[in-house]
PDB file of C-alpha atoms in Angstrom:
ATOM      1  CA  MET A   1      65.414 191.391 148.876  1.00 48.00           C
ATOM      2  CA  MET A   2      65.102 189.719 152.306  1.00 49.00           C
ATOM      3  CA  ILE A   3      67.820 187.455 153.711  1.00 49.00           C
ATOM      4  CA  THR A   4      68.118 186.052 157.212  1.00 50.00           C
ATOM      5  CA  LYS A   5      70.775 187.375 159.511  1.00 45.00           C
ATOM      6  CA  SER A   6      72.120 183.865 160.071  1.00 51.00           C
ATOM      7  CA  GLU A   7      72.571 183.486 156.297  1.00 49.00           C
ATOM      8  CA  VAL A   8      74.511 186.714 156.170  1.00 42.00           C
ATOM      9  CA  LYS A   9      76.793 185.484 158.959  1.00 45.00           C
ATOM     10  CA  SER A  10      77.351 181.998 157.550  1.00 48.00           C
ATOM     11  CA  LYS A  11      77.505 182.695 153.823  1.00 46.00           C
ATOM     12  CA  SER A  12      78.101 186.332 153.054  1.00 45.00           C
ATOM     13  CA  LYS A  13      79.989 187.987 155.886  1.00 46.00           C
ATOM     14  CA  ASN A  14      83.510 187.310 154.658  1.00 50.00           C
ATOM     15  CA  VAL A  15      82.729 188.227 151.068  1.00 46.00           C
ATOM     16  CA  LEU A  16      80.922 191.431 152.057  1.00 45.00           C
ATOM     17  CA  GLN A  17      83.781 192.427 154.321  1.00 49.00           C
ATOM     18  CA  TYR A  18      86.194 191.904 151.428  1.00 44.00           C
ATOM     19  CA  LEU A  19      83.990 194.001 149.174  1.00 43.00           C
ATOM     20  CA  CYS A  20      83.831 196.742 151.792  1.00 44.00           C
ATOM     21  CA  LEU A  21      87.601 196.847 152.113  1.00 41.00           C
ATOM     22  CA  ALA A  22      88.172 196.680 148.351  1.00 43.00           C
ATOM     23  CA  CYS A  23      85.598 199.316 147.457  1.00 44.00           C
ATOM     24  CA  GLY A  24      85.734 201.622 150.478  1.00 43.00           C
ATOM     25  CA  LEU A  25      82.102 200.899 151.338  1.00 43.00           C
ATOM     26  CA  ASN A  26      80.373 200.010 154.557  1.00 44.00           C
ATOM     27  CA  LEU A  27      77.655 197.744 153.179  1.00 41.00           C
ATOM     28  CA  ILE A  28      77.049 195.842 156.386  1.00 39.00           C
ATOM     29  CA  SER A  29      76.470 198.905 158.518  1.00 40.00           C
ATOM     30  CA  SER A  30      74.069 200.308 155.921  1.00 40.00           C
ATOM     31  CA  CYS A  31      71.819 197.229 156.201  1.00 40.00           C
ATOM     32  CA  GLN A  32      68.795 197.577 158.465  1.00 41.00           C
ATOM     33  CA  PHE A  33      68.126 194.645 160.785  1.00 35.00           C
ATOM     34  CA  ILE A  34      64.436 194.060 161.448  1.00 37.00           C
ATOM     35  CA  GLN A  35      63.245 191.847 164.302  1.00 43.00           C
ATOM     36  CA  THR A  36      60.335 189.502 163.593  1.00 42.00           C
ATOM     37  CA  PRO A  37      58.817 186.856 165.848  1.00 46.00           C
ATOM     38  CA  GLU A  38      60.016 184.054 163.587  1.00 46.00           C
ATOM     39  CA  SER A  39      63.491 185.213 162.633  1.00 43.00           C
ATOM     40  CA  GLU A  40      65.844 188.135 162.260  1.00 46.00           C
ATOM     41  CA  ASN A  41      65.969 189.571 158.746  1.00 49.00           C
ATOM     42  CA  VAL A  42      68.142 191.920 156.781  1.00 47.00           C
ATOM     43  CA  SER A  43      66.690 194.468 154.392  1.00 51.00           C
ATOM     44  CA  VAL A  44      69.032 195.479 151.586  1.00 51.00           C
ATOM     45  CA  SER A  45      68.253 198.631 149.626  1.00 55.00           C
ATOM     46  CA  LYS A  46      67.619 198.421 145.885  1.00 53.00           C
ATOM     47  CA  ALA A  47      70.831 200.325 145.182  1.00 54.00           C
ATOM     48  CA  GLN A  48      72.820 197.877 147.280  1.00 55.00           C
ATOM     49  CA  GLU A  49      70.997 194.921 145.719  1.00 53.00           C
ATOM     50  CA  SER A  50      71.996 195.969 142.203  1.00 56.00           C
ATOM     51  CA  PHE A  51      75.492 197.032 143.249  1.00 53.00           C
ATOM     52  CA  ILE A  52      76.608 193.779 144.876  1.00 54.00           C
ATOM     53  CA  PRO A  53      76.433 191.668 141.653  1.00 56.00           C
ATOM     54  CA  GLN A  54      78.326 194.417 139.837  1.00 58.00           C
ATOM     55  CA  VAL A  55      81.108 194.223 142.398  1.00 54.00           C
ATOM     56  CA  PHE A  56      81.195 190.451 142.087  1.00 53.00           C
ATOM     57  CA  SER A  57      81.508 190.735 138.289  1.00 55.00           C
ATOM     58  CA  SER A  58      84.368 193.201 138.719  1.00 59.00           C
ATOM     59  CA  LEU A  59      86.193 190.512 140.669  1.00 71.00           C
ATOM     60  CA  MET A  60      86.342 188.366 137.504  1.00 78.00           C
ATOM     61  CA  LYS A  61      89.545 188.576 135.490  1.00 90.00           C
ATOM     62  CA  GLU A  62      89.553 188.142 131.721  1.00 93.00           C
ATOM     63  CA  SER A  63      92.516 186.706 129.812  1.00 95.00           C
ATOM     64  CA  SER A  64      92.761 186.920 126.017  1.00 96.00           C
ATOM     65  CA  TYR A  65      94.904 184.615 123.867  1.00 96.00           C
ATOM     66  CA  ASP A  66      95.572 185.297 120.186  1.00 96.00           C
ATOM     67  CA  VAL A  67      95.658 182.327 117.844  1.00 97.00           C
ATOM     68  CA  SER A  68      99.010 182.165 116.062  1.00 95.00           C
ATOM     69  CA  PHE A  69     100.159 180.797 112.719  1.00 96.00           C
ATOM     70  CA  ASN A  70     101.562 177.705 114.446  1.00 96.00           C
ATOM     71  CA  ASP A  71      98.170 176.911 116.002  1.00 98.00           C
ATOM     72  CA  ILE A  72      96.558 176.312 112.592  1.00 98.00           C
ATOM     73  CA  SER A  73      96.301 172.939 110.883  1.00 97.00           C
ATOM     74  CA  GLY A  74      93.558 170.845 109.321  1.00 97.00           C
ATOM     75  CA  TRP A  75      92.817 167.955 107.001  1.00 97.00           C
ATOM     76  CA  ASN A  76      92.099 167.608 103.298  1.00 97.00           C
ATOM     77  CA  HIS A  77      90.726 164.313 101.953  1.00 97.00           C
ATOM     78  CA  ILE A  78      90.425 165.882  98.506  1.00 96.00           C
ATOM     79  CA  SER A  79      94.171 165.631  97.908  1.00 92.00           C
ATOM     80  CA  PHE A  80      94.205 161.896  98.665  1.00 93.00           C
ATOM     81  CA  PHE A  81      91.027 160.813  96.851  1.00 94.00           C
ATOM     82  CA  PRO A  82      91.063 162.725  93.548  1.00 92.00           C
ATOM     83  CA  GLN A  83      88.609 160.396  91.784  1.00 91.00           C
ATOM     84  CA  GLU A  84      86.141 160.744  94.620  1.00 93.00           C
ATOM     85  CA  TYR A  85      86.197 164.514  94.250  1.00 96.00           C
ATOM     86  CA  LYS A  86      86.504 164.849  90.472  1.00 92.00           C
ATOM     87  CA  GLN A  87      83.191 166.782  90.332  1.00 92.00           C
ATOM     88  CA  LEU A  88      84.507 169.705  92.379  1.00 96.00           C
ATOM     89  CA  ARG A  89      84.554 173.006  90.478  1.00 94.00           C
ATOM     90  CA  LEU A  90      87.901 174.509  91.495  1.00 96.00           C
ATOM     91  CA  SER A  91      91.507 173.354  91.275  1.00 94.00           C
ATOM     92  CA  SER A  92      92.713 171.141  94.123  1.00 93.00           C
ATOM     93  CA  ALA A  93      94.822 173.964  95.603  1.00 95.00           C
ATOM     94  CA  ALA A  94      91.653 175.916  96.485  1.00 97.00           C
ATOM     95  CA  TYR A  95      90.719 173.304  99.092  1.00 98.00           C
ATOM     96  CA  HIS A  96      93.995 173.465 101.026  1.00 97.00           C
ATOM     97  CA  ILE A  97      94.036 175.111 104.473  1.00 97.00           C
ATOM     98  CA  ASP A  98      96.059 178.292 104.032  1.00 97.00           C
ATOM     99  CA  ALA A  99      97.260 180.333 107.009  1.00 97.00           C
ATOM    100  CA  THR A 100      98.942 183.695 106.460  1.00 96.00           C
ATOM    101  CA  GLU A 101     100.474 185.965 109.081  1.00 93.00           C
ATOM    102  CA  LEU A 102     100.481 189.619 108.047  1.00 88.00           C
ATOM    103  CA  SER A 103     102.176 192.628 109.643  1.00 84.00           C
ATOM    104  CA  LEU A 104     100.229 195.873 109.688  1.00 80.00           C
ATOM    105  CA  ASN A 105     101.189 198.934 111.736  1.00 80.00           C
ATOM    106  CA  GLU A 106     103.661 196.824 113.720  1.00 78.00           C
ATOM    107  CA  GLU A 107     100.876 194.393 114.637  1.00 85.00           C
ATOM    108  CA  LYS A 108     100.538 190.821 113.451  1.00 87.00           C
ATOM    109  CA  HIS A 109      97.284 189.699 111.843  1.00 94.00           C
ATOM    110  CA  LEU A 110      96.332 186.108 111.044  1.00 97.00           C
ATOM    111  CA  GLU A 111      94.172 185.013 108.108  1.00 97.00           C
ATOM    112  CA  VAL A 112      93.020 181.409 107.629  1.00 98.00           C
ATOM    113  CA  SER A 113      91.382 180.653 104.288  1.00 98.00           C
ATOM    114  CA  THR A 114      90.012 177.654 102.401  1.00 98.00           C
ATOM    115  CA  VAL A 115      87.030 176.395 100.447  1.00 98.00           C
ATOM    116  CA  LEU A 116      85.204 174.061 102.828  1.00 98.00           C
ATOM    117  CA  VAL A 117      83.596 171.027 101.204  1.00 98.00           C
ATOM    118  CA  ARG A 118      80.671 168.921 102.452  1.00 98.00           C
ATOM    119  CA  LYS A 119      79.386 165.819 100.658  1.00 98.00           C
ATOM    120  CA  LEU A 120      75.664 165.605  99.987  1.00 97.00           C
ATOM    121  CA  ALA A 121      75.394 161.864  99.287  1.00 96.00           C
ATOM    122  CA  ASN A 122      77.892 159.662 101.137  1.00 96.00           C
ATOM    123  CA  TRP A 123      78.715 160.071 104.837  1.00 95.00           C
ATOM    124  CA  GLU A 124      82.231 158.644 104.350  1.00 95.00           C
ATOM    125  CA  ARG A 125      84.591 161.635 104.418  1.00 97.00           C
ATOM    126  CA  GLN A 126      81.494 163.845 104.456  1.00 97.00           C
ATOM    127  CA  HIS A 127      83.572 166.642 106.026  1.00 98.00           C
ATOM    128  CA  SER A 128      85.962 166.522 103.114  1.00 98.00           C
ATOM    129  CA  ASN A 129      88.278 169.139 104.604  1.00 98.00           C
ATOM    130  CA  GLY A 130      88.333 171.300 107.693  1.00 98.00           C
ATOM    131  CA  ILE A 131      90.265 173.742 109.840  1.00 98.00           C
ATOM    132  CA  LYS A 132      91.755 172.829 113.207  1.00 98.00           C
ATOM    133  CA  VAL A 133      92.776 175.523 115.693  1.00 98.00           C
ATOM    134  CA  ASP A 134      95.062 174.189 118.442  1.00 98.00           C
ATOM    135  CA  LEU A 135      94.019 175.634 121.821  1.00 98.00           C
ATOM    136  CA  ALA A 136      95.763 173.180 124.148  1.00 97.00           C
ATOM    137  CA  SER A 137      98.361 175.695 125.308  1.00 96.00           C
ATOM    138  CA  LYS A 138      95.806 178.378 126.241  1.00 96.00           C
ATOM    139  CA  GLY A 139      94.717 176.763 129.515  1.00 95.00           C
ATOM    140  CA  VAL A 140      91.007 177.169 128.813  1.00 97.00           C
ATOM    141  CA  THR A 141      88.346 174.818 130.171  1.00 97.00           C
ATOM    142  CA  PHE A 142      84.726 174.574 129.093  1.00 98.00           C
ATOM    143  CA  GLY A 143      83.843 176.150 132.431  1.00 97.00           C
ATOM    144  CA  ASN A 144      86.045 179.258 132.192  1.00 97.00           C
ATOM    145  CA  PHE A 145      85.629 179.728 128.428  1.00 98.00           C
ATOM    146  CA  LYS A 146      84.003 183.092 127.736  1.00 97.00           C
ATOM    147  CA  THR A 147      84.165 183.820 123.995  1.00 98.00           C
ATOM    148  CA  PHE A 148      85.930 182.954 120.768  1.00 98.00           C
ATOM    149  CA  ASP A 149      86.210 186.129 118.654  1.00 98.00           C
ATOM    150  CA  PHE A 150      87.112 186.531 114.989  1.00 98.00           C
ATOM    151  CA  GLU A 151      86.142 188.119 111.686  1.00 97.00           C
ATOM    152  CA  LEU A 152      84.448 185.926 109.082  1.00 98.00           C
ATOM    153  CA  LEU A 153      84.309 186.555 105.352  1.00 97.00           C
ATOM    154  CA  ILE A 154      82.389 184.286 102.961  1.00 97.00           C
ATOM    155  CA  ASN A 155      83.480 184.516  99.320  1.00 97.00           C
ATOM    156  CA  GLU A 156      80.621 184.112  96.835  1.00 95.00           C
ATOM    157  CA  LYS A 157      82.807 183.432  93.785  1.00 96.00           C
ATOM    158  CA  LYS A 158      84.450 180.478  95.531  1.00 97.00           C
ATOM    159  CA  SER A 159      81.185 179.098  96.913  1.00 97.00           C
ATOM    160  CA  GLU A 160      78.628 176.707  95.445  1.00 96.00           C
ATOM    161  CA  LEU A 161      75.573 176.025  97.602  1.00 96.00           C
ATOM    162  CA  PRO A 162      73.079 174.196  95.370  1.00 94.00           C
ATOM    163  CA  TYR A 163      69.343 174.800  95.442  1.00 95.00           C
ATOM    164  CA  VAL A 164      66.897 171.912  95.796  1.00 96.00           C
ATOM    165  CA  GLU A 165      66.006 172.111  92.081  1.00 96.00           C
ATOM    166  CA  GLU A 166      69.668 171.779  91.078  1.00 96.00           C
ATOM    167  CA  ALA A 167      70.135 168.723  93.296  1.00 97.00           C
ATOM    168  CA  VAL A 168      66.947 167.125  91.971  1.00 97.00           C
ATOM    169  CA  ASN A 169      68.276 167.656  88.436  1.00 97.00           C
ATOM    170  CA  HIS A 170      71.570 166.054  89.393  1.00 96.00           C
ATOM    171  CA  TYR A 171      69.899 162.986  90.901  1.00 97.00           C
ATOM    172  CA  LEU A 172      66.982 162.692  88.468  1.00 97.00           C
ATOM    173  CA  SER A 173      67.893 159.164  87.323  1.00 95.00           C
ATOM    174  CA  GLU A 174      68.172 157.944  90.955  1.00 95.00           C
ATOM    175  CA  ILE A 175      64.821 159.593  91.761  1.00 96.00           C
ATOM    176  CA  ASN A 176      63.180 157.930  88.763  1.00 96.00           C
ATOM    177  CA  ALA A 177      64.654 154.594  89.848  1.00 93.00           C
ATOM    178  CA  THR A 178      63.290 155.204  93.408  1.00 92.00           C
ATOM    179  CA  ILE A 179      66.792 154.854  94.868  1.00 92.00           C
ATOM    180  CA  ILE A 180      66.374 158.242  96.506  1.00 94.00           C
ATOM    181  CA  LYS A 181      63.377 160.530  97.045  1.00 96.00           C
ATOM    182  CA  GLU A 182      63.018 164.155  96.071  1.00 97.00           C
ATOM    183  CA  GLN A 183      61.752 164.827  99.610  1.00 97.00           C
ATOM    184  CA  TRP A 184      65.136 163.828 101.008  1.00 97.00           C
ATOM    185  CA  LEU A 185      66.884 166.465  98.928  1.00 97.00           C
ATOM    186  CA  GLU A 186      64.346 169.048 100.055  1.00 97.00           C
ATOM    187  CA  GLU A 187      65.040 168.241 103.700  1.00 96.00           C
ATOM    188  CA  LEU A 188      68.808 168.389 103.135  1.00 96.00           C
ATOM    189  CA  LEU A 189      68.816 171.710 101.323  1.00 96.00           C
ATOM    190  CA  VAL A 190      65.715 173.685 102.323  1.00 93.00           C
ATOM    191  CA  GLU A 191      67.587 175.017 105.372  1.00 92.00           C
ATOM    192  CA  PRO A 192      70.702 177.132 104.783  1.00 92.00           C
ATOM    193  CA  ALA A 193      74.068 175.443 104.908  1.00 96.00           C
ATOM    194  CA  LYS A 194      75.964 176.127 108.124  1.00 97.00           C
ATOM    195  CA  ILE A 195      79.499 176.393 109.400  1.00 98.00           C
ATOM    196  CA  THR A 196      79.956 174.283 112.507  1.00 98.00           C
ATOM    197  CA  PHE A 197      82.475 175.393 115.124  1.00 98.00           C
ATOM    198  CA  THR A 198      83.235 172.510 117.507  1.00 98.00           C
ATOM    199  CA  PHE A 199      85.364 172.909 120.629  1.00 98.00           C
ATOM    200  CA  VAL A 200      86.834 169.562 121.646  1.00 98.00           C
ATOM    201  CA  GLY A 201      88.428 168.173 124.779  1.00 97.00           C
ATOM    202  CA  GLU A 202      91.171 165.648 125.329  1.00 93.00           C
ATOM    203  CA  ASN A 203      91.056 162.263 123.524  1.00 87.00           C
ATOM    204  CA  HIS A 204      89.266 163.782 120.542  1.00 88.00           C
ATOM    205  CA  ASN A 205      91.510 161.842 118.157  1.00 84.00           C
ATOM    206  CA  ASP A 206      90.751 158.555 119.911  1.00 86.00           C
ATOM    207  CA  PRO A 207      87.118 157.479 119.343  1.00 84.00           C
ATOM    208  CA  GLN A 208      87.522 154.695 121.920  1.00 87.00           C
ATOM    209  CA  HIS A 209      87.663 157.254 124.718  1.00 91.00           C
ATOM    210  CA  LYS A 210      85.007 159.709 125.797  1.00 94.00           C
ATOM    211  CA  THR A 211      85.716 163.348 125.036  1.00 96.00           C
ATOM    212  CA  ALA A 212      83.852 166.546 125.825  1.00 97.00           C
ATOM    213  CA  THR A 213      82.605 168.705 122.957  1.00 98.00           C
ATOM    214  CA  ALA A 214      80.728 171.980 122.551  1.00 98.00           C
ATOM    215  CA  SER A 215      79.400 173.205 119.217  1.00 98.00           C
ATOM    216  CA  TYR A 216      77.964 176.308 117.609  1.00 98.00           C
ATOM    217  CA  SER A 217      76.355 176.545 114.160  1.00 97.00           C
ATOM    218  CA  TYR A 218      76.499 179.661 112.025  1.00 97.00           C
ATOM    219  CA  LEU A 219      73.914 179.760 109.231  1.00 95.00           C
ATOM    220  CA  VAL A 220      75.592 180.971 106.064  1.00 94.00           C
ATOM    221  CA  SER A 221      74.589 184.551 105.287  1.00 88.00           C
ATOM    222  CA  ASP A 222      76.163 187.978 104.657  1.00 87.00           C
ATOM    223  CA  ILE A 223      78.048 186.866 101.554  1.00 92.00           C
ATOM    224  CA  ASP A 224      81.081 189.030 100.676  1.00 93.00           C
ATOM    225  CA  GLU A 225      80.714 191.068 103.864  1.00 93.00           C
ATOM    226  CA  VAL A 226      82.991 190.940 106.895  1.00 95.00           C
ATOM    227  CA  VAL A 227      81.089 189.697 109.945  1.00 96.00           C
ATOM    228  CA  ASN A 228      82.442 190.084 113.481  1.00 97.00           C
ATOM    229  CA  LEU A 229      81.586 186.880 115.285  1.00 97.00           C
ATOM    230  CA  LYS A 230      81.755 186.351 119.026  1.00 98.00           C
ATOM    231  CA  ILE A 231      80.916 182.771 120.026  1.00 98.00           C
ATOM    232  CA  SER A 232      80.052 182.858 123.730  1.00 98.00           C
ATOM    233  CA  GLN A 233      79.662 180.079 126.274  1.00 97.00           C
ATOM    234  CA  GLU A 234      75.889 180.665 126.195  1.00 97.00           C
ATOM    235  CA  ASP A 235      75.817 179.910 122.443  1.00 98.00           C
ATOM    236  CA  LEU A 236      77.257 176.404 122.815  1.00 98.00           C
ATOM    237  CA  THR A 237      75.566 173.002 122.821  1.00 98.00           C
ATOM    238  CA  PHE A 238      77.470 170.542 125.031  1.00 98.00           C
ATOM    239  CA  SER A 239      77.914 166.791 124.628  1.00 98.00           C
ATOM    240  CA  TRP A 240      80.093 163.769 125.287  1.00 97.00           C
ATOM    241  CA  GLN A 241      81.417 162.007 122.181  1.00 94.00           C
ATOM    242  CA  GLN A 242      82.577 158.396 121.924  1.00 92.00           C
ATOM    243  CA  HIS A 243      82.644 155.893 119.032  1.00 89.00           C
ATOM    244  CA  TYR A 244      81.445 158.746 116.782  1.00 84.00           C
ATOM    245  CA  GLN A 245      78.231 158.968 118.786  1.00 90.00           C
ATOM    246  CA  GLU A 246      77.139 162.012 120.781  1.00 92.00           C
ATOM    247  CA  LYS A 247      75.312 162.135 124.090  1.00 96.00           C
ATOM    248  CA  ALA A 248      73.900 165.433 125.339  1.00 97.00           C
ATOM    249  CA  ALA A 249      75.617 166.966 128.369  1.00 97.00           C
ATOM    250  CA  SER A 250      75.311 170.086 130.487  1.00 97.00           C
ATOM    251  CA  LEU A 251      78.006 172.679 131.093  1.00 97.00           C
ATOM    252  CA  GLY A 252      78.292 171.381 134.650  1.00 96.00           C
ATOM    253  CA  ASP A 253      79.114 167.898 133.329  1.00 96.00           C
ATOM    254  CA  ILE A 254      82.150 169.065 131.372  1.00 97.00           C
ATOM    255  CA  SER A 255      83.133 172.361 133.020  1.00 97.00           C
ATOM    256  CA  SER A 256      86.493 171.094 134.308  1.00 96.00           C
ATOM    257  CA  GLU A 257      87.507 169.515 130.974  1.00 97.00           C
ATOM    258  CA  ASN A 258      90.276 171.271 129.018  1.00 97.00           C
ATOM    259  CA  ILE A 259      89.545 172.652 125.560  1.00 98.00           C
ATOM    260  CA  THR A 260      92.300 171.334 123.282  1.00 98.00           C
ATOM    261  CA  ALA A 261      91.135 172.513 119.860  1.00 98.00           C
ATOM    262  CA  MET A 262      88.397 174.038 117.748  1.00 98.00           C
ATOM    263  CA  ILE A 263      87.293 172.300 114.546  1.00 98.00           C
ATOM    264  CA  VAL A 264      85.640 174.200 111.661  1.00 98.00           C
ATOM    265  CA  THR A 265      83.506 172.243 109.151  1.00 98.00           C
ATOM    266  CA  LEU A 266      80.707 172.793 106.640  1.00 98.00           C
ATOM    267  CA  ASP A 267      77.334 171.073 107.152  1.00 98.00           C
ATOM    268  CA  THR A 268      73.922 170.650 105.619  1.00 96.00           C
ATOM    269  CA  GLY A 269      71.058 172.293 107.494  1.00 93.00           C
ATOM    270  CA  ASN A 270      70.061 169.036 109.236  1.00 94.00           C
ATOM    271  CA  ASN A 271      73.560 167.462 109.396  1.00 95.00           C
ATOM    272  CA  LYS A 272      72.472 164.494 107.253  1.00 96.00           C
ATOM    273  CA  THR A 273      73.531 162.995 103.920  1.00 97.00           C
ATOM    274  CA  LEU A 274      71.501 160.971 101.397  1.00 96.00           C
ATOM    275  CA  ARG A 275      73.089 157.848 102.841  1.00 95.00           C
ATOM    276  CA  HIS A 276      71.421 158.552 106.196  1.00 95.00           C
ATOM    277  CA  TYR A 277      68.034 158.521 104.462  1.00 95.00           C
ATOM    278  CA  ILE A 278      68.855 155.386 102.462  1.00 94.00           C
ATOM    279  CA  ASN A 279      69.760 153.561 105.679  1.00 92.00           C
ATOM    280  CA  GLU A 280      66.692 154.822 107.507  1.00 91.00           C
ATOM    281  CA  ALA A 281      64.533 153.573 104.626  1.00 88.00           C
ATOM    282  CA  GLY A 282      65.945 150.075 105.130  1.00 83.00           C
ATOM    283  CA  GLN A 283      68.256 150.099 102.110  1.00 73.00           C
ATOM    284  CA  HIS A 284      71.384 149.197 104.019  1.00 72.00           C
ATOM    285  CA  GLU A 285      73.527 148.632 100.940  1.00 84.00           C
ATOM    286  CA  TYR A 286      74.622 152.084  99.801  1.00 89.00           C
ATOM    287  CA  PRO A 287      74.766 152.242  95.988  1.00 89.00           C
ATOM    288  CA  GLU A 288      78.425 153.003  95.344  1.00 84.00           C
ATOM    289  CA  ASN A 289      77.681 154.285  91.846  1.00 89.00           C
ATOM    290  CA  ILE A 290      75.733 157.322  93.100  1.00 92.00           C
ATOM    291  CA  GLU A 291      77.543 160.369  91.771  1.00 92.00           C
ATOM    292  CA  GLU A 292      78.560 162.715  94.554  1.00 95.00           C
ATOM    293  CA  TYR A 293      77.284 166.267  94.849  1.00 96.00           C
ATOM    294  CA  PHE A 294      78.971 168.904  96.981  1.00 97.00           C
ATOM    295  CA  LEU A 295      78.435 171.995  99.064  1.00 98.00           C
ATOM    296  CA  GLU A 296      81.408 174.350  98.659  1.00 98.00           C
ATOM    297  CA  LEU A 297      82.035 177.428 100.771  1.00 98.00           C
ATOM    298  CA  GLY A 298      84.912 179.860 100.313  1.00 98.00           C
ATOM    299  CA  MET A 299      85.704 181.417 103.675  1.00 97.00           C
ATOM    300  CA  THR A 300      88.342 183.353 105.612  1.00 98.00           C
ATOM    301  CA  LEU A 301      88.827 183.659 109.381  1.00 97.00           C
ATOM    302  CA  ARG A 302      90.710 186.730 110.554  1.00 97.00           C
ATOM    303  CA  ASP A 303      92.444 187.414 113.885  1.00 97.00           C
ATOM    304  CA  PRO A 304      90.872 184.623 115.944  1.00 98.00           C
ATOM    305  CA  LYS A 305      91.340 184.784 119.715  1.00 97.00           C
ATOM    306  CA  ILE A 306      89.939 182.979 122.729  1.00 98.00           C
ATOM    307  CA  ILE A 307      88.972 184.668 125.994  1.00 98.00           C
ATOM    308  CA  LYS A 308      88.607 183.016 129.386  1.00 97.00           C
ATOM    309  CA  THR A 309      87.552 184.257 132.799  1.00 94.00           C
ATOM    310  CA  SER A 310      88.866 183.496 136.274  1.00 83.00           C
ATOM    311  CA  ARG A 311      87.894 184.671 139.748  1.00 68.00           C
ATOM    312  CA  LEU A 312      90.203 187.004 141.657  1.00 58.00           C
ATOM    313  CA  LEU A 313      88.982 185.580 144.969  1.00 49.00           C
TER     314      LEU A 313
END
């Protein structure tokens, strides 16, 4: 690696001196200065080149914050619209958001359980219930967010993720009447259902104002097995959200925005409903008599925590 001597003086001298003092090293004196007709250069050995980033990374501090019982809430449209959800398989209590704090070996453990529901046909209340994790008190921004760690368990007995053939059977009369197309159901269901984890910024509850969001999708797999998930900053897709519309953003655009919550929902593989296809086909009047069909996913989150980083310098 070749860097000019002037660059070392103007950009790196203070940091290198700090590193030398902190680590008991004399990095500057071990650099060889080579005179050239055009400029003065510094040659840094390979060992030094690989060591310097390691020292920089050691100057980053990590802070971990456990999610507590009081941080958990959510919503449940199923309780308020029983006729709309009369086709669900389980009793209404199964769709509540249940948080339990357990004590084991003098340590507290948090479990958050529900059966997430996603509508297949109508986009109104398509996320029929969901989990909300309050993160406002943790002091984490999108820029210093490192990971969100937890255990995930998907319960097969409480889940119902229909195959294309089952959905076609359900909507056979609408297909025969050309209200919907079999191809639409294939596109909705050919990809696995997914759990969407969305980190949201301030103003999330006010669609009139712009809010920062970052999302991660987990394709449903590993049924009845505990999976250790670690959602990192690199896994996230960033956007601005306003009036229920999303506009792509970069991490740099939203890095200083505070993360206030994480929302957990169930989605189809392409995030659409049959109503999206009906609208796109020019049928703007949604047939209200279409019988709803649901994706249902029994799931438990265990011991969620969020980790952020900050520089020591």
